[in-house]
């Protein structure tokens, strides 16, 4: 009885499965396979992946010609250079070696550069810049460079008093160095002043 039930269940499952039409001709199976393949879109692996980077558009402008360029190089480290462009930029620079004494009194060769350049600003103003670079740093001059306002009379008076006090202290220190006893006495008086003690002057 159990065998009969198992067989009937297997027969019912086999009958419920979809039937595939088998062909004895291999050409029919190939045509069906190609038709099924063509019905589904296939990705093209030859294409490059999409580019998600932001697109940058570069606007090209007219190329500016170099009208004049000159450079002279000396064997001692000195040089001169100048150039001019088609849009009215003029520049010139020269450099030379200079001996600079450092804190240990050693002569060190240092390059000094001096030059200038001129160009036209977008508002039409002609800008001229002169510069020097040496052991004192980079210094620049030009009419377009903002300058600080002048120092007021009150501030200048205060600065003059400070400088006068510094000068007087330096002179007193120089005199005290000639008289060591007076220097010791002044130090003792300064210590008493600091502690708030009174002493005979």
mmCIF file of C-alpha atoms in Angstrom:
data_model
loop_
_atom_site.group_PDB
_atom_site.id
_atom_site.type_symbol
_atom_site.label_atom_id
_atom_site.label_comp_id
_atom_site.label_asym_id
_atom_site.label_seq_id
_atom_site.Cartn_x
_atom_site.Cartn_y
_atom_site.Cartn_z
ATOM 1 C CA UNK A 1 0.000 0.000 0.000
ATOM 2 C CA UNK A 2 2.804 2.380 0.851
ATOM 3 C CA UNK A 3 4.522 1.605 -2.395
ATOM 4 C CA UNK A 4 1.355 2.424 -4.288
ATOM 5 C CA UNK A 5 1.022 5.785 -2.580
ATOM 6 C CA UNK A 6 4.666 6.688 -3.311
ATOM 7 C CA UNK A 7 4.270 5.739 -6.963
ATOM 8 C CA UNK A 8 1.105 7.771 -7.349
ATOM 9 C CA UNK A 9 2.758 10.841 -5.798
ATOM 10 C CA UNK A 10 5.770 10.499 -8.121
ATOM 11 C CA UNK A 11 3.441 10.155 -11.112
ATOM 12 C CA UNK A 12 1.477 13.249 -10.075
ATOM 13 C CA UNK A 13 4.680 15.315 -9.705
ATOM 14 C CA UNK A 14 5.918 14.162 -13.103
ATOM 15 C CA UNK A 15 2.599 15.095 -14.701
ATOM 16 C CA UNK A 16 2.642 18.546 -13.059
ATOM 17 C CA UNK A 17 6.113 19.504 -14.410
ATOM 18 C CA UNK A 18 6.077 21.526 -17.646
ATOM 19 C CA UNK A 19 6.802 19.391 -20.651
ATOM 20 C CA UNK A 20 9.672 20.313 -22.968
ATOM 21 C CA UNK A 21 9.330 19.503 -26.553
ATOM 22 C CA UNK A 22 12.329 17.516 -27.598
ATOM 23 C CA UNK A 23 13.443 17.555 -31.133
ATOM 24 C CA UNK A 24 15.551 14.937 -32.654
ATOM 25 C CA UNK A 25 17.092 17.543 -34.974
ATOM 26 C CA UNK A 26 20.005 19.511 -33.351
ATOM 27 C CA UNK A 27 19.387 22.460 -35.694
ATOM 28 C CA UNK A 28 16.020 23.164 -34.021
ATOM 29 C CA UNK A 29 17.600 23.228 -30.549
ATOM 30 C CA UNK A 30 20.316 25.647 -31.752
ATOM 31 C CA UNK A 31 17.761 28.032 -33.290
ATOM 32 C CA UNK A 32 15.698 28.030 -30.095
ATOM 33 C CA UNK A 33 18.775 28.736 -27.970
ATOM 34 C CA UNK A 34 19.812 31.650 -30.210
ATOM 35 C CA UNK A 35 16.270 33.056 -30.125
ATOM 36 C CA UNK A 36 16.208 32.924 -26.314
ATOM 37 C CA UNK A 37 19.669 34.554 -26.145
ATOM 38 C CA UNK A 38 18.621 37.394 -28.445
ATOM 39 C CA UNK A 39 15.425 38.090 -26.493
ATOM 40 C CA UNK A 40 17.399 39.288 -23.433
ATOM 41 C CA UNK A 41 19.604 42.420 -23.630
ATOM 42 C CA UNK A 42 23.271 41.611 -23.176
ATOM 43 C CA UNK A 43 25.713 44.137 -21.626
ATOM 44 C CA UNK A 44 28.489 45.339 -23.876
ATOM 45 C CA UNK A 45 31.680 44.709 -21.939
ATOM 46 C CA UNK A 46 33.777 46.577 -24.496
ATOM 47 C CA UNK A 47 32.391 49.961 -23.437
ATOM 48 C CA UNK A 48 34.267 52.005 -20.851
ATOM 49 C CA UNK A 49 32.553 52.487 -17.477
ATOM 50 C CA UNK A 50 30.650 55.734 -16.963
ATOM 51 C CA UNK A 51 32.737 58.715 -15.807
ATOM 52 C CA UNK A 52 31.199 60.392 -12.749
ATOM 53 C CA UNK A 53 33.883 63.080 -12.401
ATOM 54 C CA UNK A 54 32.670 66.666 -12.841
ATOM 55 C CA UNK A 55 33.183 67.986 -16.338
ATOM 56 C CA UNK A 56 35.583 70.920 -16.556
ATOM 57 C CA UNK A 57 35.264 73.179 -19.527
ATOM 58 C CA UNK A 58 38.432 75.036 -20.392
ATOM 59 C CA UNK A 59 37.999 78.186 -22.378
ATOM 60 C CA UNK A 60 41.011 78.766 -24.530
ATOM 61 C CA UNK A 61 42.276 82.258 -25.103
ATOM 62 C CA UNK A 62 44.533 83.820 -27.635
ATOM 63 C CA UNK A 63 48.154 82.844 -27.262
ATOM 64 C CA UNK A 64 50.378 85.774 -26.264
ATOM 65 C CA UNK A 65 53.643 85.919 -28.220
ATOM 66 C CA UNK A 66 57.015 86.628 -26.632
ATOM 67 C CA UNK A 67 58.348 89.655 -28.519
ATOM 68 C CA UNK A 68 61.725 89.922 -26.824
ATOM 69 C CA UNK A 69 63.724 87.635 -24.523
ATOM 70 C CA UNK A 70 67.329 88.121 -23.496
ATOM 71 C CA UNK A 71 69.472 86.463 -20.836
ATOM 72 C CA UNK A 72 73.155 86.890 -20.068
ATOM 73 C CA UNK A 73 74.892 84.600 -17.562
ATOM 74 C CA UNK A 74 78.271 85.584 -16.122
ATOM 75 C CA UNK A 75 80.888 83.154 -14.860
ATOM 76 C CA UNK A 76 80.965 84.927 -11.483
ATOM 77 C CA UNK A 77 77.302 84.121 -10.730
ATOM 78 C CA UNK A 78 75.909 87.393 -12.050
ATOM 79 C CA UNK A 79 73.143 87.494 -14.639
ATOM 80 C CA UNK A 80 70.852 89.871 -16.529
ATOM 81 C CA UNK A 81 67.524 88.929 -18.035
ATOM 82 C CA UNK A 82 64.669 90.783 -19.688
ATOM 83 C CA UNK A 83 61.573 89.956 -21.714
ATOM 84 C CA UNK A 84 58.573 91.598 -23.358
ATOM 85 C CA UNK A 85 55.269 89.989 -24.318
ATOM 86 C CA UNK A 86 52.638 90.849 -26.885
ATOM 87 C CA UNK A 87 50.226 92.120 -24.235
ATOM 88 C CA UNK A 88 52.642 94.803 -22.943
ATOM 89 C CA UNK A 89 54.313 92.992 -20.068
ATOM 90 C CA UNK A 90 57.885 94.210 -19.626
ATOM 91 C CA UNK A 91 60.217 92.632 -17.071
ATOM 92 C CA UNK A 92 63.905 92.864 -16.311
ATOM 93 C CA UNK A 93 66.065 91.459 -13.518
ATOM 94 C CA UNK A 94 69.747 91.330 -12.665
ATOM 95 C CA UNK A 95 71.570 89.466 -9.961
ATOM 96 C CA UNK A 96 75.046 89.330 -8.529
ATOM 97 C CA UNK A 97 76.911 87.729 -5.632
ATOM 98 C CA UNK A 98 77.783 89.810 -2.589
ATOM 99 C CA UNK A 99 79.786 88.847 0.500
ATOM 100 C CA UNK A 100 77.723 89.095 3.681
ATOM 101 C CA UNK A 101 79.243 88.875 7.171
ATOM 102 C CA UNK A 102 77.277 86.549 9.451
ATOM 103 C CA UNK A 103 77.127 86.520 13.273
ATOM 104 C CA UNK A 104 80.405 84.581 13.478
ATOM 105 C CA UNK A 105 82.233 87.176 11.295
ATOM 106 C CA UNK A 106 82.431 84.799 8.332
ATOM 107 C CA UNK A 107 82.072 86.057 4.776
ATOM 108 C CA UNK A 108 79.238 84.202 3.062
ATOM 109 C CA UNK A 109 78.427 84.806 -0.598
ATOM 110 C CA UNK A 110 74.822 85.921 -0.992
ATOM 111 C CA UNK A 111 72.802 86.464 -4.174
ATOM 112 C CA UNK A 112 71.317 89.934 -4.606
ATOM 113 C CA UNK A 113 68.445 90.262 -7.084
ATOM 114 C CA UNK A 114 67.061 93.547 -8.371
ATOM 115 C CA UNK A 115 64.431 94.031 -11.016
ATOM 116 C CA UNK A 116 61.144 95.471 -12.144
ATOM 117 C CA UNK A 117 58.082 94.531 -14.158
ATOM 118 C CA UNK A 118 55.262 96.470 -15.771
ATOM 119 C CA UNK A 119 51.817 95.331 -16.894
ATOM 120 C CA UNK A 120 48.379 96.763 -17.586
ATOM 121 C CA UNK A 121 45.697 96.009 -14.986
ATOM 122 C CA UNK A 122 42.144 95.014 -16.070
ATOM 123 C CA UNK A 123 40.953 98.545 -15.264
ATOM 124 C CA UNK A 124 43.529 100.011 -17.686
ATOM 125 C CA UNK A 125 45.988 101.279 -15.068
ATOM 126 C CA UNK A 126 49.662 100.649 -15.851
ATOM 127 C CA UNK A 127 51.270 98.916 -12.880
ATOM 128 C CA UNK A 128 55.028 99.199 -12.328
ATOM 129 C CA UNK A 129 56.761 97.237 -9.575
ATOM 130 C CA UNK A 130 60.413 97.559 -8.545
ATOM 131 C CA UNK A 131 61.918 95.026 -6.143
ATOM 132 C CA UNK A 132 65.144 94.106 -4.385
ATOM 133 C CA UNK A 133 65.977 90.831 -2.655
ATOM 134 C CA UNK A 134 69.133 90.696 -0.566
ATOM 135 C CA UNK A 135 70.331 89.940 2.985
ATOM 136 C CA UNK A 136 67.708 92.361 4.333
ATOM 137 C CA UNK A 137 64.814 90.463 2.735
ATOM 138 C CA UNK A 138 62.455 91.220 -0.144
ATOM 139 C CA UNK A 139 61.522 94.863 -0.608
ATOM 140 C CA UNK A 140 59.086 96.148 -3.192
ATOM 141 C CA UNK A 141 58.106 99.628 -4.417
ATOM 142 C CA UNK A 142 55.137 100.649 -6.518
ATOM 143 C CA UNK A 143 52.591 103.455 -6.710
ATOM 144 C CA UNK A 144 49.703 100.969 -6.515
ATOM 145 C CA UNK A 145 50.894 99.356 -3.259
ATOM 146 C CA UNK A 146 48.914 100.665 -0.270
ATOM 147 C CA UNK A 147 50.920 102.571 2.322
ATOM 148 C CA UNK A 148 50.082 102.873 6.025
ATOM 149 C CA UNK A 149 48.563 106.143 7.222
ATOM 150 C CA UNK A 150 50.949 108.650 8.827
ATOM 151 C CA UNK A 151 51.610 108.362 12.556
ATOM 152 C CA UNK A 152 49.566 110.855 14.590
ATOM 153 C CA UNK A 153 51.362 113.565 16.615
ATOM 154 C CA UNK A 154 50.327 112.025 19.980
ATOM 155 C CA UNK A 155 51.663 108.586 19.079
ATOM 156 C CA UNK A 156 54.880 110.072 17.698
ATOM 157 C CA UNK A 157 55.366 112.035 20.955
ATOM 158 C CA UNK A 158 54.946 108.822 22.970
ATOM 159 C CA UNK A 159 57.419 106.979 20.720
ATOM 160 C CA UNK A 160 59.927 109.830 21.121
ATOM 161 C CA UNK A 161 59.638 109.556 24.921
ATOM 162 C CA UNK A 162 60.189 105.796 24.790
ATOM 163 C CA UNK A 163 63.249 106.179 22.566
ATOM 164 C CA UNK A 164 64.620 108.941 24.847
ATOM 165 C CA UNK A 165 64.212 106.640 27.865
ATOM 166 C CA UNK A 166 66.002 103.807 26.082
ATOM 167 C CA UNK A 167 68.842 106.166 25.148
ATOM 168 C CA UNK A 168 69.104 107.500 28.722
ATOM 169 C CA UNK A 169 69.220 103.949 30.124
ATOM 170 C CA UNK A 170 71.974 103.043 27.672
ATOM 171 C CA UNK A 171 74.002 106.132 28.654
ATOM 172 C CA UNK A 172 73.534 105.411 32.382
ATOM 173 C CA UNK A 173 74.619 101.801 31.860
ATOM 174 C CA UNK A 174 77.722 102.997 29.993
ATOM 175 C CA UNK A 175 78.616 105.394 32.857
ATOM 176 C CA UNK A 176 77.986 102.733 35.506
ATOM 177 C CA UNK A 177 80.235 100.301 33.692
ATOM 178 C CA UNK A 178 83.089 102.771 34.271
ATOM 179 C CA UNK A 179 82.257 102.952 38.019
ATOM 180 C CA UNK A 180 81.426 99.458 39.361
ATOM 181 C CA UNK A 181 80.659 100.708 42.888
ATOM 182 C CA UNK A 182 77.934 103.038 41.562
ATOM 183 C CA UNK A 183 76.505 100.163 39.510
ATOM 184 C CA UNK A 184 76.249 97.946 42.652
ATOM 185 C CA UNK A 185 74.599 100.777 44.572
ATOM 186 C CA UNK A 186 72.049 101.318 41.780
ATOM 187 C CA UNK A 187 71.237 97.592 41.718
ATOM 188 C CA UNK A 188 70.697 97.591 45.494
ATOM 189 C CA UNK A 189 68.454 100.665 45.241
ATOM 190 C CA UNK A 190 66.471 99.023 42.410
ATOM 191 C CA UNK A 191 65.960 95.912 44.593
ATOM 192 C CA UNK A 192 64.712 98.108 47.494
ATOM 193 C CA UNK A 193 62.363 99.944 45.095
ATOM 194 C CA UNK A 194 60.985 96.617 43.935
ATOM 195 C CA UNK A 195 60.302 95.518 47.518
ATOM 196 C CA UNK A 196 58.791 98.879 48.436
ATOM 197 C CA UNK A 197 61.544 99.831 50.896
ATOM 198 C CA UNK A 198 62.670 103.403 51.432
ATOM 199 C CA UNK A 199 66.281 104.495 51.282
ATOM 200 C CA UNK A 200 68.262 107.732 51.467
ATOM 201 C CA UNK A 201 69.092 109.205 48.083
#
